[in-house]
Tab-separated table of C-alpha atoms in Angstrom:
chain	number	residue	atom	x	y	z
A	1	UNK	CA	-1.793	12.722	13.883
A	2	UNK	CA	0.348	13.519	10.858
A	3	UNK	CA	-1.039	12.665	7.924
A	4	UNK	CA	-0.383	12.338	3.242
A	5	UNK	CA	-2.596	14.779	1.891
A	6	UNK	CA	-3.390	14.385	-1.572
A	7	UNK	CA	-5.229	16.962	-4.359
A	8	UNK	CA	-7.462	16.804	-5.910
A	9	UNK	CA	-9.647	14.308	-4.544
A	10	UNK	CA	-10.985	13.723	-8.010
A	11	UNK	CA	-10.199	15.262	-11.434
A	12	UNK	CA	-11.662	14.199	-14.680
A	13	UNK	CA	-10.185	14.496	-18.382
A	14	UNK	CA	-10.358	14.779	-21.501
A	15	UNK	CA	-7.750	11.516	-23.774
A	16	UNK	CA	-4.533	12.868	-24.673
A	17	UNK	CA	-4.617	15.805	-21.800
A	18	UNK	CA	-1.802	16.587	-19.048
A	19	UNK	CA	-2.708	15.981	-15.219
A	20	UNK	CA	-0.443	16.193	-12.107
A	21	UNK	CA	-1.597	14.954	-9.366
A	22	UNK	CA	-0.068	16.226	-5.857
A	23	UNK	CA	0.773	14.544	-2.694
A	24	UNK	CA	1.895	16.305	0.289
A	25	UNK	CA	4.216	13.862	2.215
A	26	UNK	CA	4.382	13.795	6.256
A	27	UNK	CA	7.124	16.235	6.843
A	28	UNK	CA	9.938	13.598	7.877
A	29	UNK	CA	9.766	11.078	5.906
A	30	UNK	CA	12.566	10.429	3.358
A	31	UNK	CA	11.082	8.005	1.594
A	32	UNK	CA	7.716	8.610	-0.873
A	33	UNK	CA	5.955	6.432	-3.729
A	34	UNK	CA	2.932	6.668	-5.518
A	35	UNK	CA	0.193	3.701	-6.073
A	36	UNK	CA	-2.581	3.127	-8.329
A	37	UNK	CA	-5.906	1.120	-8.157
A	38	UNK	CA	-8.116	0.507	-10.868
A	39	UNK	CA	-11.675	0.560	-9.747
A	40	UNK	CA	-12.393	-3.474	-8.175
A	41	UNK	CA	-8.771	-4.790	-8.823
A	42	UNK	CA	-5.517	-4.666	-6.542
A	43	UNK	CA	-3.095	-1.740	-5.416
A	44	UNK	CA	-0.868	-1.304	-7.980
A	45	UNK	CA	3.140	-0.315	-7.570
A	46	UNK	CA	4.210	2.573	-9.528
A	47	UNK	CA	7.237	4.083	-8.105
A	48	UNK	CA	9.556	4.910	-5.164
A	49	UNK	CA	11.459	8.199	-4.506
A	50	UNK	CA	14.289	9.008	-2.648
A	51	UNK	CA	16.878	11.740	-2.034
A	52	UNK	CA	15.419	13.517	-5.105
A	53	UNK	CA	15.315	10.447	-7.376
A	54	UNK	CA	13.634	7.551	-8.454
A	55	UNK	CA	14.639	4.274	-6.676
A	56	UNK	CA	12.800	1.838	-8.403
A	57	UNK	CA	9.857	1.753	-10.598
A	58	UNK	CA	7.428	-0.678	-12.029
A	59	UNK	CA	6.816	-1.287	-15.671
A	60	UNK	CA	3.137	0.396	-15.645
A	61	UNK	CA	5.639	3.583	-15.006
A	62	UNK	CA	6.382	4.547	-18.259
A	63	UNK	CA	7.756	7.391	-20.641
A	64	UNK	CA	4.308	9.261	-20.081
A	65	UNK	CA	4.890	9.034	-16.290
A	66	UNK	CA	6.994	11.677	-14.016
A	67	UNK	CA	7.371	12.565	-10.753
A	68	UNK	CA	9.140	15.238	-8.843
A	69	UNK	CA	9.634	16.699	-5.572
A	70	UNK	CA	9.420	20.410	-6.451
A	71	UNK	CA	9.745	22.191	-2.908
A	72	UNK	CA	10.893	20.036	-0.619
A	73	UNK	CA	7.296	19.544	0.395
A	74	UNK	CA	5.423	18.492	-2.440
A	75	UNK	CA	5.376	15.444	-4.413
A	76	UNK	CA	3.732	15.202	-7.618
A	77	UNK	CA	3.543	12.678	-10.144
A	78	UNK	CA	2.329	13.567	-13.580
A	79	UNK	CA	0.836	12.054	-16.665
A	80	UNK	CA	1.873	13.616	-19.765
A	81	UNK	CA	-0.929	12.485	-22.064
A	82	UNK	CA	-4.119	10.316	-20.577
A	83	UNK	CA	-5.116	7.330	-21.847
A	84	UNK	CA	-8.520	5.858	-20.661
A	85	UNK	CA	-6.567	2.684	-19.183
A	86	UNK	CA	-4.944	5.952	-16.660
A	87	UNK	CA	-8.214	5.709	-14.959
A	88	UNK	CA	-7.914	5.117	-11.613
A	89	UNK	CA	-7.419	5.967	-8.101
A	90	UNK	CA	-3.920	7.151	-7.369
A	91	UNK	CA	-2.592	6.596	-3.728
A	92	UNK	CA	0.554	8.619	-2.666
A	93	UNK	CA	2.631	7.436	0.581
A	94	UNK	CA	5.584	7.970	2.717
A	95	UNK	CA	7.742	6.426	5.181
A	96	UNK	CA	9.939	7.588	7.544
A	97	UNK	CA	12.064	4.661	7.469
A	98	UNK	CA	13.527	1.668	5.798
A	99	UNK	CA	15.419	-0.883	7.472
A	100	UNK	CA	16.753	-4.298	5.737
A	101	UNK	CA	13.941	-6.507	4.910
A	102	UNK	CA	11.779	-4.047	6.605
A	103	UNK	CA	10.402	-1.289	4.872
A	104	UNK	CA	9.056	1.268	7.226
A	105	UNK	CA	5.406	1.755	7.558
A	106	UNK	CA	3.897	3.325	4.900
A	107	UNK	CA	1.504	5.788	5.683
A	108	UNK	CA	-1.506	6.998	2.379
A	109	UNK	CA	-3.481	9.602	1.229
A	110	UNK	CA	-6.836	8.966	1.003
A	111	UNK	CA	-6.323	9.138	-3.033
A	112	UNK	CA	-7.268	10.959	-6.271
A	113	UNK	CA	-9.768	9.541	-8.537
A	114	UNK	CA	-8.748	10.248	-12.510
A	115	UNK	CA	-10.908	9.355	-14.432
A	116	UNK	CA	-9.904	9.254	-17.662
A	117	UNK	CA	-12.961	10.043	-21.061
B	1	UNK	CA	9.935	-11.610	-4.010
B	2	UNK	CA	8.471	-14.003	-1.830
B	3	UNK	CA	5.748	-15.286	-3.134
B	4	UNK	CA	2.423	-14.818	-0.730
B	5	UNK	CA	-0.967	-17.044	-0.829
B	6	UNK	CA	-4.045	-15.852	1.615
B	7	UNK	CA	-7.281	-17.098	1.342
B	8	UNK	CA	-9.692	-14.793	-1.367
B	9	UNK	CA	-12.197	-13.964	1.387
B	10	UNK	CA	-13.743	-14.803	4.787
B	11	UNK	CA	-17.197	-14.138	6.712
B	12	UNK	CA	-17.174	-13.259	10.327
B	13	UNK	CA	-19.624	-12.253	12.898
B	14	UNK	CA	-19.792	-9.493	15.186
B	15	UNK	CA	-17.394	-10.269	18.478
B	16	UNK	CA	-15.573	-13.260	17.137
B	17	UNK	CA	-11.790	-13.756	16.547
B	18	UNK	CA	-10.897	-13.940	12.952
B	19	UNK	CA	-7.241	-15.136	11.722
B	20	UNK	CA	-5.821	-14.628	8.609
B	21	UNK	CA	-2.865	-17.280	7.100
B	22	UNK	CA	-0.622	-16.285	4.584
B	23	UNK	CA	1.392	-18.291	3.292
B	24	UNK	CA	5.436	-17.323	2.088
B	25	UNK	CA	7.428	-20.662	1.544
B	26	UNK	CA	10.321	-18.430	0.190
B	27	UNK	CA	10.667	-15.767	2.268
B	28	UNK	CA	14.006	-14.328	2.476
B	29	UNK	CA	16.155	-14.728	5.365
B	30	UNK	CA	16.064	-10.633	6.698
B	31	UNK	CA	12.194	-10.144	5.142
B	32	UNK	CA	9.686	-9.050	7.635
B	33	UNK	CA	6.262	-9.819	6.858
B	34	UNK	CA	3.559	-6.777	7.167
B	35	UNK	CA	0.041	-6.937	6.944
B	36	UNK	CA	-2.010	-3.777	5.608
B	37	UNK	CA	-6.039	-3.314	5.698
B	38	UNK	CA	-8.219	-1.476	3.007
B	39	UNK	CA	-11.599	0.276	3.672
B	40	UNK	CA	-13.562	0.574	0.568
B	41	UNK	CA	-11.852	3.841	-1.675
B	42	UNK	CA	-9.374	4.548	1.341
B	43	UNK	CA	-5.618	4.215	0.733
B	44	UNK	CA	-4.125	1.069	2.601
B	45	UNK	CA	-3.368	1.291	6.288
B	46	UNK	CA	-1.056	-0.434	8.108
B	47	UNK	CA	-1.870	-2.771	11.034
B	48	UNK	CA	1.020	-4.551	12.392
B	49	UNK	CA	4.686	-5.925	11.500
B	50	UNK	CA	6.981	-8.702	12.461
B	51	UNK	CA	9.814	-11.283	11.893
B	52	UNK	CA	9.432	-14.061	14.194
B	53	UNK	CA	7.039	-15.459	16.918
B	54	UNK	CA	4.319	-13.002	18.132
B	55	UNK	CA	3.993	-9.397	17.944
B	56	UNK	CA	1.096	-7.658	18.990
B	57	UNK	CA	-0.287	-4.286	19.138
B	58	UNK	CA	-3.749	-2.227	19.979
B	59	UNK	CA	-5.093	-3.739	16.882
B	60	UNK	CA	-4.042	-7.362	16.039
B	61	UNK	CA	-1.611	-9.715	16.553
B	62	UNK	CA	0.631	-11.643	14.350
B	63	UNK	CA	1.721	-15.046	14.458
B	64	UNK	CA	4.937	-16.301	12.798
B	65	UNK	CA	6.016	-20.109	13.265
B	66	UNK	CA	9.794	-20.708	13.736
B	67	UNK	CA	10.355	-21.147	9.780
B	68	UNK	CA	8.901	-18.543	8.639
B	69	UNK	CA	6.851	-19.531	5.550
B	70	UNK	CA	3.332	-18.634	7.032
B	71	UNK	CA	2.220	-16.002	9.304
B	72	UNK	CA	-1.088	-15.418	10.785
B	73	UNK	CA	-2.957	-12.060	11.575
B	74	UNK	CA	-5.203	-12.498	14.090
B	75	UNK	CA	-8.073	-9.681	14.649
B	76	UNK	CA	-9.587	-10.171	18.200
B	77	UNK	CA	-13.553	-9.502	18.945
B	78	UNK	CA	-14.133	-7.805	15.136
B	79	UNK	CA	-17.058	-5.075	14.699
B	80	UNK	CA	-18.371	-3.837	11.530
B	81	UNK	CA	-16.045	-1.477	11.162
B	82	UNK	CA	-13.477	-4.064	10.433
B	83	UNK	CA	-15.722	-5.191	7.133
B	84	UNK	CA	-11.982	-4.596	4.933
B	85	UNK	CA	-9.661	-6.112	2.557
B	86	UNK	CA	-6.420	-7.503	4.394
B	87	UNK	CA	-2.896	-7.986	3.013
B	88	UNK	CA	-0.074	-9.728	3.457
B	89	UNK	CA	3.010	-8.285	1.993
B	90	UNK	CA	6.432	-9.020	2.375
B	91	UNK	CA	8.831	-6.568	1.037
B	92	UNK	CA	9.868	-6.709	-2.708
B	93	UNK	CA	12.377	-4.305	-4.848
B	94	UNK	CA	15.864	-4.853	-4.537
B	95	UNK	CA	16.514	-2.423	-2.413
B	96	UNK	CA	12.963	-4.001	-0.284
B	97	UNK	CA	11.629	-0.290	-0.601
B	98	UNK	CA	8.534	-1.052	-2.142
B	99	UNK	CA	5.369	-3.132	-1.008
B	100	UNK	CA	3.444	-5.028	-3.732
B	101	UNK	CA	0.306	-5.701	-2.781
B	102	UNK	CA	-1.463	-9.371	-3.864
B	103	UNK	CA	-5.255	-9.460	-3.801
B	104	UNK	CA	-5.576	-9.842	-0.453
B	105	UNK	CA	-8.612	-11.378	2.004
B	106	UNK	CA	-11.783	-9.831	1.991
B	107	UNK	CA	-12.974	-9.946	5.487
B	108	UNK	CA	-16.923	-9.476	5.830
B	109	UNK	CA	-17.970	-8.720	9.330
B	110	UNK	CA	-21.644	-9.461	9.867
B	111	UNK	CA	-24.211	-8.572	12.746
């Protein structure tokens, strides 16, 4: 079954440094996003991509927040400077679909854990 | 957004039924309703889909009254294995091409 594969599974950094985390979409899908959880609280909504830009995004997406679709295949979303509030699991999905009122079904990675010192 | 409301957590035994309402008194008139599940530091997974009525699939059915502001997952004969966090998520963004997730129901299966 096809499946988001997501790298690394865990990374840990220093304040202040650079990370990019990668997502590797089911081959497909048109339509990717990327999630966050912070350790015991709810998925969090960070942004949507498609046709090489950003549909919508939510307001934890900030200045210090990117993503890009590099090769066609990859997706990666990067932090430009860490704060310790970044720490957290980050969940990468794709559909293949999206239909009115209907958004197709979202298939995740299993996630990378930042964490964030 | 349509707002959803589904109860914080529930407590189930091995082979029993368990049903999950959510509540969405403003859903809008195309919205479907989805429902994901969450293992413990897995991503979400998606279980089933629907509009209206009854849709069912390998793993659950749904049940959606005529208007539309409640829906009900229902999870036949649970194991352990379906010890998760459920959600009920209508879609949200103006385009609808986002899912925002609420805190869910904690479903704990025991032996």
């Amino acid at each position: 079954e096809p499946e988001v594969t997501q790298t690394p599974s865990h990374q840990v950094t220093q304040m202040g440094q650079e990370v990019i985390l990668r997502c590797v979409p089911i081959s497909n899908h048109l339509y990717f996003y990327w999630y966050r959880q912070i350790l015991g609280q709810k998925v969090e909504f960070l942004v949507s991509f498609y046709n090489n830009e950003i549909s919508e995004k939510s307001e934890i997406f900030d200045d210090q927040f990117s993503v890009e679709r590099p090769d066609g295949s990859n997706f990666t979303l990067k932090i430009r400077s860490t704060k310790l509030e970044d720490s957290a699991m980050y969940f990468c999905a794709s559909s293949e679909a999206r239909y009115l009122g209907a958004p197709g079904e979202l298939f995740f990675g299993e996630g990378s854990r930042l964490t964030v010192l | 957004l349509a707002k959803t409301t589904q109860p914080i957590s529930m407590d189930s035994y091995e082979g029993q039924e368990v049903n999950i309402t959510c509540s969405h008194n403003n859903i809008a008139t195309n919205d479907y309703i989805t429902w994901y599940q969450q293992f413990p530091s897995q991503g979400p997974r998606f279980i089933i889909q629907g509009y209206k009525t009854k849709v069912t699939n390998e793993v659950a059915s749904l049940f959606i009254p005529a208007d539309r502001k409640s829906s009900t997952l229902s999870l036949p004969r649970v194991s352990l294995s379906d010890t998760a966090v459920y959600y009920c998520l209508p879609p949200d963004g103006a385009a609808g091409n986002k899912l925002t997730f609420g805190g869910g129901t904690r479903v704990l299966v025991k032996p």
